[in-house]
JSON list of C-alpha atoms in Angstrom, two decimals:
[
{"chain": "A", "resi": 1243, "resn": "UNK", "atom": "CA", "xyz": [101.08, 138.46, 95.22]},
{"chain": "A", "resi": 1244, "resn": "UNK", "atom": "CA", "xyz": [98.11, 140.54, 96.50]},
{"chain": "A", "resi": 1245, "resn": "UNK", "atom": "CA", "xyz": [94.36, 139.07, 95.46]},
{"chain": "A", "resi": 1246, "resn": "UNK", "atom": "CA", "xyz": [92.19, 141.34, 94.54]},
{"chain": "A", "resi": 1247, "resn": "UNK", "atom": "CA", "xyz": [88.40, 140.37, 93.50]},
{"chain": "A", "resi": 1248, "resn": "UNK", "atom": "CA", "xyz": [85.63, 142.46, 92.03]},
{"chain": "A", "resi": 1249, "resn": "UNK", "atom": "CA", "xyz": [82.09, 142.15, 91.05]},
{"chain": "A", "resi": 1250, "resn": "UNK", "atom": "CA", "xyz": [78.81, 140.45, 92.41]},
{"chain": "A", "resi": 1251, "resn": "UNK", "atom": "CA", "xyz": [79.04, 139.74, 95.99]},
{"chain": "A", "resi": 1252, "resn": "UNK", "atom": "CA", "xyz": [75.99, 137.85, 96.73]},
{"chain": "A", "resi": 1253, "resn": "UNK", "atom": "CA", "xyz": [77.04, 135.26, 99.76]},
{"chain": "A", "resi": 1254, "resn": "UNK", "atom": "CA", "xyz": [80.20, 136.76, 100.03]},
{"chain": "A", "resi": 1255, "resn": "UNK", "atom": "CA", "xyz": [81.74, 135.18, 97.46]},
{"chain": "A", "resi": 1256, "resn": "UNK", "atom": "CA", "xyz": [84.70, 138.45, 96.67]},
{"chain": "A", "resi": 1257, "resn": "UNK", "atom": "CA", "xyz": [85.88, 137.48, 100.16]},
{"chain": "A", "resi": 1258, "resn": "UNK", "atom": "CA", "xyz": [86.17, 141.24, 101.37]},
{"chain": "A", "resi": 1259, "resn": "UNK", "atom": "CA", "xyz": [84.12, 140.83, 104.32]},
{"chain": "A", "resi": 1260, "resn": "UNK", "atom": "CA", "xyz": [80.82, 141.76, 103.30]},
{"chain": "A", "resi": 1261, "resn": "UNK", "atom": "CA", "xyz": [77.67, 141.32, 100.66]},
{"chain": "A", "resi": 1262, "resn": "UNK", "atom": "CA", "xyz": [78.52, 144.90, 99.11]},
{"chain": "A", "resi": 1263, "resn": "UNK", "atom": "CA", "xyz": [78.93, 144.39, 94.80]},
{"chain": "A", "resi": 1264, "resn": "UNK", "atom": "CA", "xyz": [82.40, 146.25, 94.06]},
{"chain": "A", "resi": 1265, "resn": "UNK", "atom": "CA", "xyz": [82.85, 148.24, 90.25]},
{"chain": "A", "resi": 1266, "resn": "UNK", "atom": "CA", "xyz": [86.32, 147.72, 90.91]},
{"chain": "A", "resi": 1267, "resn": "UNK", "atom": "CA", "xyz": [88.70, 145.51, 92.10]},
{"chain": "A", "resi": 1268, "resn": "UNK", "atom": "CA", "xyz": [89.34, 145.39, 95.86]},
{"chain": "A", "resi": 1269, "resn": "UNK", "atom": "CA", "xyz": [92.02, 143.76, 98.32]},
{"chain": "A", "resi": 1270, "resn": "UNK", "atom": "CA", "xyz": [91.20, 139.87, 99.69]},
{"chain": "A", "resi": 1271, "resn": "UNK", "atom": "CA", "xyz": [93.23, 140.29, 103.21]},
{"chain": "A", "resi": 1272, "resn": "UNK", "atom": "CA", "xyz": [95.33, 142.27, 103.39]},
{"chain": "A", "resi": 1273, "resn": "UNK", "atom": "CA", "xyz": [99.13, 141.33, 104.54]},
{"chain": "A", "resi": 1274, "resn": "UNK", "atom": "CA", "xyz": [98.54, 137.83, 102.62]},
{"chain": "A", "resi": 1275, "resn": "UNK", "atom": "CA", "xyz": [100.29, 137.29, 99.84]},
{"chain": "A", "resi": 1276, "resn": "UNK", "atom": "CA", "xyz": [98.61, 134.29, 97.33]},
{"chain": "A", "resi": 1277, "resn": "UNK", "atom": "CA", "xyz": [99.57, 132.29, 94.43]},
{"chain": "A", "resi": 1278, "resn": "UNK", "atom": "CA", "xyz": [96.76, 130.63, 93.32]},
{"chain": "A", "resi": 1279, "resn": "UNK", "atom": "CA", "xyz": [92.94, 131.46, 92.69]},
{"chain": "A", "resi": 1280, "resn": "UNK", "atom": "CA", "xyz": [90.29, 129.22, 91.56]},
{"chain": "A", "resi": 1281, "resn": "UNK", "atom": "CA", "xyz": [86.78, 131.35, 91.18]},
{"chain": "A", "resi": 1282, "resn": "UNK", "atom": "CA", "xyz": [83.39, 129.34, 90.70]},
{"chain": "A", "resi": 1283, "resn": "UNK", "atom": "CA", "xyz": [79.95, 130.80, 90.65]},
{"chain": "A", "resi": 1284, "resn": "UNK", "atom": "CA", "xyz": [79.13, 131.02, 94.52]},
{"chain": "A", "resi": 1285, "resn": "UNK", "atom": "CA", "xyz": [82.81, 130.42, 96.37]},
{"chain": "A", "resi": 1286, "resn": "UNK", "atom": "CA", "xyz": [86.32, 131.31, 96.34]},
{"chain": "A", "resi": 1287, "resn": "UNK", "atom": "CA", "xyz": [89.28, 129.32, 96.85]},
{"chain": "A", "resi": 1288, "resn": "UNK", "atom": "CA", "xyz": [93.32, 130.52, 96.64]},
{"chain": "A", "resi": 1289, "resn": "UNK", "atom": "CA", "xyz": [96.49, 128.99, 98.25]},
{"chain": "A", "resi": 1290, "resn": "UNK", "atom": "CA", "xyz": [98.76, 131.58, 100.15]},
{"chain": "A", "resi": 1291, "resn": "UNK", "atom": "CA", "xyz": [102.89, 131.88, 99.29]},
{"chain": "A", "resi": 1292, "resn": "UNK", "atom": "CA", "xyz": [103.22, 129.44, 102.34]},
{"chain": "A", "resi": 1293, "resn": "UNK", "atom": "CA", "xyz": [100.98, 126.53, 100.96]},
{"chain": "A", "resi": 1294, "resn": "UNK", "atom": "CA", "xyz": [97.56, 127.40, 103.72]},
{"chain": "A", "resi": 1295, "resn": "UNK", "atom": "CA", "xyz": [94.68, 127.09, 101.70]},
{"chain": "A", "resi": 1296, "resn": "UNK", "atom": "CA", "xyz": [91.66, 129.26, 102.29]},
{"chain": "A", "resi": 1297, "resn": "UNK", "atom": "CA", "xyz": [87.86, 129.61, 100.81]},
{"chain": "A", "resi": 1298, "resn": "UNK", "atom": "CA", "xyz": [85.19, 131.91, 101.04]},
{"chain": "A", "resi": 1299, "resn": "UNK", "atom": "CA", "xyz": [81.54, 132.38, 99.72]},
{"chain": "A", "resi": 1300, "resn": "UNK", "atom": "CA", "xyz": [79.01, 130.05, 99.61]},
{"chain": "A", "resi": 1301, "resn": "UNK", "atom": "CA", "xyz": [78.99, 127.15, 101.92]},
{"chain": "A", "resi": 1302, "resn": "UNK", "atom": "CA", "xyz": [76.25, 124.76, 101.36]},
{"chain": "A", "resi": 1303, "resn": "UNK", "atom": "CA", "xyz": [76.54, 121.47, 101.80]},
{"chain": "A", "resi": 1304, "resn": "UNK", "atom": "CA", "xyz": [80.18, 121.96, 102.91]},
{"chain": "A", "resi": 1305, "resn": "UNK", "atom": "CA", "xyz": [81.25, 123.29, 99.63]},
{"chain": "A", "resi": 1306, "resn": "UNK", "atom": "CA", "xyz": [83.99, 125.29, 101.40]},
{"chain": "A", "resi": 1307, "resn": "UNK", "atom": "CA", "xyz": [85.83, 122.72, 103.53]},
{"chain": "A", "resi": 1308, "resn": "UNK", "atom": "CA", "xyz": [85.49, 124.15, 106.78]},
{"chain": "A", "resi": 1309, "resn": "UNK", "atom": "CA", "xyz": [83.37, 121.62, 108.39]},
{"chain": "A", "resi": 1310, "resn": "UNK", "atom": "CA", "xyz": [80.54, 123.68, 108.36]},
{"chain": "A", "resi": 1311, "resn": "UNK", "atom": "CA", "xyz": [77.73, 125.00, 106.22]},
{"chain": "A", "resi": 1312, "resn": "UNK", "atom": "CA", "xyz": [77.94, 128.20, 107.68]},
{"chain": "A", "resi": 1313, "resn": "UNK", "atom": "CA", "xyz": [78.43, 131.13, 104.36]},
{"chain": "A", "resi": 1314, "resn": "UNK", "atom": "CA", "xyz": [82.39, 133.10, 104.82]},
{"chain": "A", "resi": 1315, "resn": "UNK", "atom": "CA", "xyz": [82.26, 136.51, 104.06]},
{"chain": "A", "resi": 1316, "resn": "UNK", "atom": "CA", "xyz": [86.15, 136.28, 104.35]},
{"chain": "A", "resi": 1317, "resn": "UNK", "atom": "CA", "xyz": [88.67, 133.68, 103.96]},
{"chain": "A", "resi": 1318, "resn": "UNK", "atom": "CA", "xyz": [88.66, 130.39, 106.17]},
{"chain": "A", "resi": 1319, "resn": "UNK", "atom": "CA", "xyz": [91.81, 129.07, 106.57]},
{"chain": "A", "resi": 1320, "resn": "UNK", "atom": "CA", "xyz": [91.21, 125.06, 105.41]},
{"chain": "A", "resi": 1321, "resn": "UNK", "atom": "CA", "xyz": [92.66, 122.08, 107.21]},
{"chain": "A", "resi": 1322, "resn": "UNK", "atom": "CA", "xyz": [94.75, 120.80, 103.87]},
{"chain": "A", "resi": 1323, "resn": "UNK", "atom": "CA", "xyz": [98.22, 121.16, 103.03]},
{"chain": "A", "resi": 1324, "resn": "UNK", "atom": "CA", "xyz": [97.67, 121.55, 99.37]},
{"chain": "A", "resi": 1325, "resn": "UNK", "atom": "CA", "xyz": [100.48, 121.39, 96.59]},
{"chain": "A", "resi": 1326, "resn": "UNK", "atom": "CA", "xyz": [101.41, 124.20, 94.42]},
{"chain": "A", "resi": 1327, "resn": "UNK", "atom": "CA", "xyz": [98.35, 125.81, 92.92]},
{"chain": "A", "resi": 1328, "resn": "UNK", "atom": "CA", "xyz": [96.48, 122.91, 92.99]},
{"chain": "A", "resi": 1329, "resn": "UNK", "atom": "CA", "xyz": [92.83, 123.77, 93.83]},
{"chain": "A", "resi": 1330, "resn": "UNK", "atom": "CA", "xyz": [89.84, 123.38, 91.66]},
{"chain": "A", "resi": 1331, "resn": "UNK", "atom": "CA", "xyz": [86.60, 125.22, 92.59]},
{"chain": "A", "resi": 1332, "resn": "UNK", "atom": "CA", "xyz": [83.25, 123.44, 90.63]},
{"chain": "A", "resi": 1333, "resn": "UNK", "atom": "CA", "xyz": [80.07, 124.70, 91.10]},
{"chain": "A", "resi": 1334, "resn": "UNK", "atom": "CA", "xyz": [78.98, 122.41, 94.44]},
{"chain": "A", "resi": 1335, "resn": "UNK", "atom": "CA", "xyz": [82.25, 120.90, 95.14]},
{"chain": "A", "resi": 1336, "resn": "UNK", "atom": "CA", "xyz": [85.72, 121.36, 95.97]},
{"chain": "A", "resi": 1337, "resn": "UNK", "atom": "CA", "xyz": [89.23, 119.37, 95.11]},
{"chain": "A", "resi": 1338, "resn": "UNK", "atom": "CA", "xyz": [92.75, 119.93, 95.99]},
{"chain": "A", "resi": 1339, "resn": "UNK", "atom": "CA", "xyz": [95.50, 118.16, 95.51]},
{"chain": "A", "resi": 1340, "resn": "UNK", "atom": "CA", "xyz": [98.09, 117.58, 98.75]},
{"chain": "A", "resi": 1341, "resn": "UNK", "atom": "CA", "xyz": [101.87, 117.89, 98.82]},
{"chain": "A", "resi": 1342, "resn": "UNK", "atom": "CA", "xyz": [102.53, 114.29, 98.93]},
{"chain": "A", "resi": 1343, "resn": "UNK", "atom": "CA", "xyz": [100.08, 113.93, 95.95]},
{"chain": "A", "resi": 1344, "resn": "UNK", "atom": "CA", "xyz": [96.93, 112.79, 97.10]},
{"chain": "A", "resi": 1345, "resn": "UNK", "atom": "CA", "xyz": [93.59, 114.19, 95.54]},
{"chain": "A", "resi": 1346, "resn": "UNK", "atom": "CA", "xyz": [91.09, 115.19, 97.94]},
{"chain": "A", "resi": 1347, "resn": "UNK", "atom": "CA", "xyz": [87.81, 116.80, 97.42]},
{"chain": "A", "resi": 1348, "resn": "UNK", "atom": "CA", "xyz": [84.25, 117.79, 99.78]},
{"chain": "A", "resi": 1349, "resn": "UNK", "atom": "CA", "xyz": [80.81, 119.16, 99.11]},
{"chain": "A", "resi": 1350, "resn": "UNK", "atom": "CA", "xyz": [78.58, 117.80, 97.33]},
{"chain": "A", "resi": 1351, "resn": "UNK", "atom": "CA", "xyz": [78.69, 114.33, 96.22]},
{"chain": "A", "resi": 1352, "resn": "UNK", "atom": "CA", "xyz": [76.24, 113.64, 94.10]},
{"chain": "A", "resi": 1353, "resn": "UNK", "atom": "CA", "xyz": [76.81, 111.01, 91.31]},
{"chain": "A", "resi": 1354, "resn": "UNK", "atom": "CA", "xyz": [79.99, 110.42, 93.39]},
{"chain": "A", "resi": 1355, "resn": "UNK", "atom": "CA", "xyz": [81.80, 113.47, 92.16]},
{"chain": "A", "resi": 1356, "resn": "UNK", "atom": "CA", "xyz": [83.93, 113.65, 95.42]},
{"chain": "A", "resi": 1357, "resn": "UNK", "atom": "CA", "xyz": [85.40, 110.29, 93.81]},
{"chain": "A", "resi": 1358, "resn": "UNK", "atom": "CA", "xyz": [85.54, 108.34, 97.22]},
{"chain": "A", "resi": 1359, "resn": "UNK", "atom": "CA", "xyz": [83.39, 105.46, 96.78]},
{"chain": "A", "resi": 1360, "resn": "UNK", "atom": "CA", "xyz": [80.16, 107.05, 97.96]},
{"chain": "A", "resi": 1361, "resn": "UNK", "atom": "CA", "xyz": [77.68, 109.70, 97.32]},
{"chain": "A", "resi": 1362, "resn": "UNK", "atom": "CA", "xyz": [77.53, 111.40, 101.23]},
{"chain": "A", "resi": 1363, "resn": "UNK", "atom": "CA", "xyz": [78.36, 114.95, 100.82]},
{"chain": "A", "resi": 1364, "resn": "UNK", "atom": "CA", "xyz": [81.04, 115.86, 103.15]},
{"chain": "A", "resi": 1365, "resn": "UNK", "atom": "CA", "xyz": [82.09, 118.91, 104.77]},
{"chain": "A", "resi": 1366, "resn": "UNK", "atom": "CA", "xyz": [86.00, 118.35, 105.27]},
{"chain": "A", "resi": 1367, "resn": "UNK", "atom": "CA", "xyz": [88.30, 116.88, 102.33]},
{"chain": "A", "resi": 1368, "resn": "UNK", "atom": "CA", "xyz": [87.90, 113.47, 102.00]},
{"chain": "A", "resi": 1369, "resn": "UNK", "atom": "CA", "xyz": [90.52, 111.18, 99.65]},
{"chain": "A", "resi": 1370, "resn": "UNK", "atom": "CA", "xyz": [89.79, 110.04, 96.79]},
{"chain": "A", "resi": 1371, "resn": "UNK", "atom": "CA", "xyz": [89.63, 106.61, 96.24]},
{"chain": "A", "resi": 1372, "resn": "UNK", "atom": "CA", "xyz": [92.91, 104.63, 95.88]},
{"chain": "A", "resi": 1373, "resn": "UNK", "atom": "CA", "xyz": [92.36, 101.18, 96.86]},
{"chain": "A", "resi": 1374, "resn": "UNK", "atom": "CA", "xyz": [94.61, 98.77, 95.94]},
{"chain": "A", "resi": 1375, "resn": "UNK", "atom": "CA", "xyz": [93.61, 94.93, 94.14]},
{"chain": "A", "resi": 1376, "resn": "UNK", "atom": "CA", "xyz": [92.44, 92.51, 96.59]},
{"chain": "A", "resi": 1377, "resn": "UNK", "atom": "CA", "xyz": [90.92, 89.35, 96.72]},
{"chain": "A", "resi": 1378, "resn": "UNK", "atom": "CA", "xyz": [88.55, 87.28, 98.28]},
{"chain": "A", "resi": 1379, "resn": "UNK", "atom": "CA", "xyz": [87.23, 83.99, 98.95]},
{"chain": "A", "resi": 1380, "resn": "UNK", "atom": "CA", "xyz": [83.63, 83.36, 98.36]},
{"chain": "A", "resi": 1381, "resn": "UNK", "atom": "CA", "xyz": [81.53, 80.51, 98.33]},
{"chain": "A", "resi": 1382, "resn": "UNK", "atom": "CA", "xyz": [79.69, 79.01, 95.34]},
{"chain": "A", "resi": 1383, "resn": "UNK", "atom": "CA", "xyz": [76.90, 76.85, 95.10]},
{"chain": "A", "resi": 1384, "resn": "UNK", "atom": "CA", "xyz": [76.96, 73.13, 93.49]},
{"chain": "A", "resi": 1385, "resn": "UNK", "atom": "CA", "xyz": [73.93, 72.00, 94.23]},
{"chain": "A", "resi": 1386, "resn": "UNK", "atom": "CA", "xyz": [70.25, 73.06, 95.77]},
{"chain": "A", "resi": 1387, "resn": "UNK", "atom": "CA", "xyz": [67.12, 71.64, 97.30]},
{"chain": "A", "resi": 1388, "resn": "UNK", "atom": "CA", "xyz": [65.54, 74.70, 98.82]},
{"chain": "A", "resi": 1389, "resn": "UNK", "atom": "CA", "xyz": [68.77, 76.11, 100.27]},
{"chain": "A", "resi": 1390, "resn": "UNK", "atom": "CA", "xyz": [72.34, 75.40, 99.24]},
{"chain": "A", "resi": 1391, "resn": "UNK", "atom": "CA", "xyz": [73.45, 71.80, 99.64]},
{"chain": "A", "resi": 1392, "resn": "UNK", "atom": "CA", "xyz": [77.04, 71.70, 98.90]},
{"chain": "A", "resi": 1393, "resn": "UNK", "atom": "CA", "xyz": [79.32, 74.50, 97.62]},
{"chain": "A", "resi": 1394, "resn": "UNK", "atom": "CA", "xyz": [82.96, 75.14, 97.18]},
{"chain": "A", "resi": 1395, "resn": "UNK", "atom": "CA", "xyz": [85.15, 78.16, 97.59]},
{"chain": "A", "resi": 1396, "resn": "UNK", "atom": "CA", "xyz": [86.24, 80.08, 94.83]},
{"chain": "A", "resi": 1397, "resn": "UNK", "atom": "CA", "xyz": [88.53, 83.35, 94.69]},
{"chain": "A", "resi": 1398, "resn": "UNK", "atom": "CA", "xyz": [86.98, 86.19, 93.54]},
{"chain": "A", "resi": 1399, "resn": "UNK", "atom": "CA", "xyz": [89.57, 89.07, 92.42]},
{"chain": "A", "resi": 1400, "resn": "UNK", "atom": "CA", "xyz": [89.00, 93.22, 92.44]},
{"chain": "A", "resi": 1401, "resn": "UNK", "atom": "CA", "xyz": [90.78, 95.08, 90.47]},
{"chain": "A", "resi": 1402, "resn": "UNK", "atom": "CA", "xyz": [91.06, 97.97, 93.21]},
{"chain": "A", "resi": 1403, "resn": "UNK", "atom": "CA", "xyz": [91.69, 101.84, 92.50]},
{"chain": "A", "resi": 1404, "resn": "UNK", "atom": "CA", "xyz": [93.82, 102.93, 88.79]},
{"chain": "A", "resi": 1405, "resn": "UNK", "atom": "CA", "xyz": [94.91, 105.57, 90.92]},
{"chain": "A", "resi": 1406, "resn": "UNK", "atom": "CA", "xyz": [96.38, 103.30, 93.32]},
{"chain": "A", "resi": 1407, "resn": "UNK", "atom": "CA", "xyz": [100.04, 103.70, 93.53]},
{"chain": "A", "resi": 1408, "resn": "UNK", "atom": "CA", "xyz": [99.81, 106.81, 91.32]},
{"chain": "A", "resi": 1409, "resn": "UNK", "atom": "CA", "xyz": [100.72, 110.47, 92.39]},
{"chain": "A", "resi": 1410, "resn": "UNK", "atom": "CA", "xyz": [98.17, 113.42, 91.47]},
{"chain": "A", "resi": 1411, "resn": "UNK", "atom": "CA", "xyz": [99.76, 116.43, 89.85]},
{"chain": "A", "resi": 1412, "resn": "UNK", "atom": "CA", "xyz": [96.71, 118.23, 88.21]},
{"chain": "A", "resi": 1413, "resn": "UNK", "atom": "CA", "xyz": [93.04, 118.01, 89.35]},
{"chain": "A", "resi": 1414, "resn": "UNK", "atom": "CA", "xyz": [89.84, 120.01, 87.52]},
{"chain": "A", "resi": 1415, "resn": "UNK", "atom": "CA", "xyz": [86.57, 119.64, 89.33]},
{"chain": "A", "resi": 1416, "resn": "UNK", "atom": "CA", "xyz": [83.63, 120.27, 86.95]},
{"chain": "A", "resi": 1417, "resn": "UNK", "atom": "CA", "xyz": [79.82, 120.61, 87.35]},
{"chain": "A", "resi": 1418, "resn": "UNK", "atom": "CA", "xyz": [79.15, 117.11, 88.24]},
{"chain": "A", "resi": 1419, "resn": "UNK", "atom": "CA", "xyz": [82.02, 115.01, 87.45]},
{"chain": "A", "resi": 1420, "resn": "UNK", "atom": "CA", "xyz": [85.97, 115.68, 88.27]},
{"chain": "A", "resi": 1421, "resn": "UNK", "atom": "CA", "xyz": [89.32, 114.52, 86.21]},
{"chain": "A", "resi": 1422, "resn": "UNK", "atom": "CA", "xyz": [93.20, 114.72, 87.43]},
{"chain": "A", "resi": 1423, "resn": "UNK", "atom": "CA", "xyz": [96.05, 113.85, 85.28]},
{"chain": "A", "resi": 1424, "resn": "UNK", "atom": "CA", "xyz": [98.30, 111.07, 87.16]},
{"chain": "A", "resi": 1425, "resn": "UNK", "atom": "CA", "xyz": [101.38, 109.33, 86.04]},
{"chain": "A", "resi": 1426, "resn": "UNK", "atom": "CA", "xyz": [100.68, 111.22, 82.48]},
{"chain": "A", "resi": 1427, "resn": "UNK", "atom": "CA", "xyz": [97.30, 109.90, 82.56]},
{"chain": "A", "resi": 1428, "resn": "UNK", "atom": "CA", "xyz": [93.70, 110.99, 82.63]},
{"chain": "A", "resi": 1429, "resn": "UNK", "atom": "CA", "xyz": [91.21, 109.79, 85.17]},
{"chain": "A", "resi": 1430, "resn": "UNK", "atom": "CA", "xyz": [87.68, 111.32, 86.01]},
{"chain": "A", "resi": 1431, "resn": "UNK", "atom": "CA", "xyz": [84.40, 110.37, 88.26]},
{"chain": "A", "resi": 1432, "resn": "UNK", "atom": "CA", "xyz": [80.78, 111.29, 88.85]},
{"chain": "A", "resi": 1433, "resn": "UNK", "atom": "CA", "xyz": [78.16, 112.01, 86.01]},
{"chain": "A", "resi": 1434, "resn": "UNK", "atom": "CA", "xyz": [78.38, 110.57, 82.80]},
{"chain": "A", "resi": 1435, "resn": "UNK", "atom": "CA", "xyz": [75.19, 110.82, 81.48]},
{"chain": "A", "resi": 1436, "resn": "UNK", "atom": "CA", "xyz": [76.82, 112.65, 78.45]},
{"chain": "A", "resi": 1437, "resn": "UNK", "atom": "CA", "xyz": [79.93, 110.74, 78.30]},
{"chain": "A", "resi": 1438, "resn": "UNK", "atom": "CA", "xyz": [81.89, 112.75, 79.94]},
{"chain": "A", "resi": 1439, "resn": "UNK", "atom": "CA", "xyz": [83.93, 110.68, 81.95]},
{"chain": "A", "resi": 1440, "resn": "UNK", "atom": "CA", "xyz": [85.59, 109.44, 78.67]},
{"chain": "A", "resi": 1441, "resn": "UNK", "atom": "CA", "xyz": [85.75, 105.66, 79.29]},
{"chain": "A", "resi": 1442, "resn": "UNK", "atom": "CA", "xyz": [83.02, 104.79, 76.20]},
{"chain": "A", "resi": 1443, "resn": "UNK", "atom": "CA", "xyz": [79.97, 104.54, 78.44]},
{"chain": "A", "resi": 1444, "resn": "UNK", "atom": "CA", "xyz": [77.58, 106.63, 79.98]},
{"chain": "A", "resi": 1445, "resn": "UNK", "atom": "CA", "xyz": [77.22, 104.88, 83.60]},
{"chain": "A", "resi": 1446, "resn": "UNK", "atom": "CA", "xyz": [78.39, 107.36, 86.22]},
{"chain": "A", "resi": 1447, "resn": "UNK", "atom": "CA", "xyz": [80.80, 106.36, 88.64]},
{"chain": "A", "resi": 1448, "resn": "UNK", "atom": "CA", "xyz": [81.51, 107.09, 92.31]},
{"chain": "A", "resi": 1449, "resn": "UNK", "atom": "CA", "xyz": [85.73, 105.84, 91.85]},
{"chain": "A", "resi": 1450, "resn": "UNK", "atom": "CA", "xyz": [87.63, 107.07, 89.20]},
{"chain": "A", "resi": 1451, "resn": "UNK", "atom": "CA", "xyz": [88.09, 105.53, 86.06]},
{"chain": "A", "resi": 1452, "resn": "UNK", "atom": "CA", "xyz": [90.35, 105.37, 83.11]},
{"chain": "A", "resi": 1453, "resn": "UNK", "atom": "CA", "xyz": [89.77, 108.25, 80.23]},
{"chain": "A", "resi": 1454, "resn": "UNK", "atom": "CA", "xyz": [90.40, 106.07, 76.90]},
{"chain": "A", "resi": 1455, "resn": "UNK", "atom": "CA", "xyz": [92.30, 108.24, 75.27]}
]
């Protein structure tokens, strides 16, 4: 249906073009037709009837997905085919999730919110990570007299992603930390210096992780 935002318009953030604070609710482009809206404190995001996915707003550190920095007084059409009304504005990062069920997210990455394995903010969608086990050899030391003397190979096994092999159907990006339910189960990353990750420690993480619930 038609989007229609109102209020403070610092940055650009109701997406009508300009900086101008409307009293009452006012038309987001008009001849689109949307079905989804997700409103944080600086940027806009919504997903048109035909699945394009478009932000405005506040842009720093990439927040919008446009592979830029530069502010949007008016929707950017983002390079993301996302599914449903899956798109989840936090305060300095994005997350979407695609049609073939892949979460993605971009901004700001500190504590590894963006859930890829890093903390680089990024100004396009990125995926989260979904590695799958591997192992390796690696060798071990038996014996030393100043440097290693004689060693042996051992396999070394990594448990990989919990979200590999698992398709995304709901995705809420937070503050500092995100969470999607896959496969009827909870995963989150990024800050946990409260806990809030859910896996009984407070040790943020840049890959998701298991909610034990």
């Amino acid at each position: 249906g038609v989007l229609k935002c109102w209020g403070y318009n610092a940055l650009g953030r109701l997406g009508d073009g300009s900086t101008t604070d409307r009293w009452s609710p006012v038309i987001i482009e008009w001849g689109t037709s949307f079905k989804a809206v997700s409103a944080a404190q600086n940027h806009t995001c919504a997903i048109t009837t035909t699945g394009a996915l478009k932000c405005w707003g506040y842009n720093e550190r990439g927040i919008l997905g446009d592979g830029t920095t530069e502010n949007r007084l008016s929707p950017k059409t983002i390079d993301l085919e996302v599914n449903d009304s899956q798109v989840s504005t936090g305060v300095t990062h994005t997350c979407g999730i695609t049609t073939s069920g892949v979460a993605k997210c971009w901004g700001d990455n500190t504590s590894g919110k963006l859930g890829n394995n890093s903390t680089t903010s990024t100004t396009t969608p990125v995926a989260v990570y979904t590695k799958a086990p591997w192992s390796e050899q690696v060798d071990v030391c038996d014996a030393w007299f100043v440097f290693c003397t004689r060693s042996h190979k051992e396999t070394v096994q990594h448990p990989g992603s919990p979200l590999y092999g698992k398709s995304v159907t709901k995705i809420s990006a937070g503050d500092t930390h995100t969470c999607v339910i896959a496969n009827a189960r909870t995963y989150c990353w990024g800050d946990n210096s409260d806990g809030q990750l859910g896996n009984r420690s407070t040790a943020s993480s840049s890959v998701p992780v298991a909610v034990d619930i």
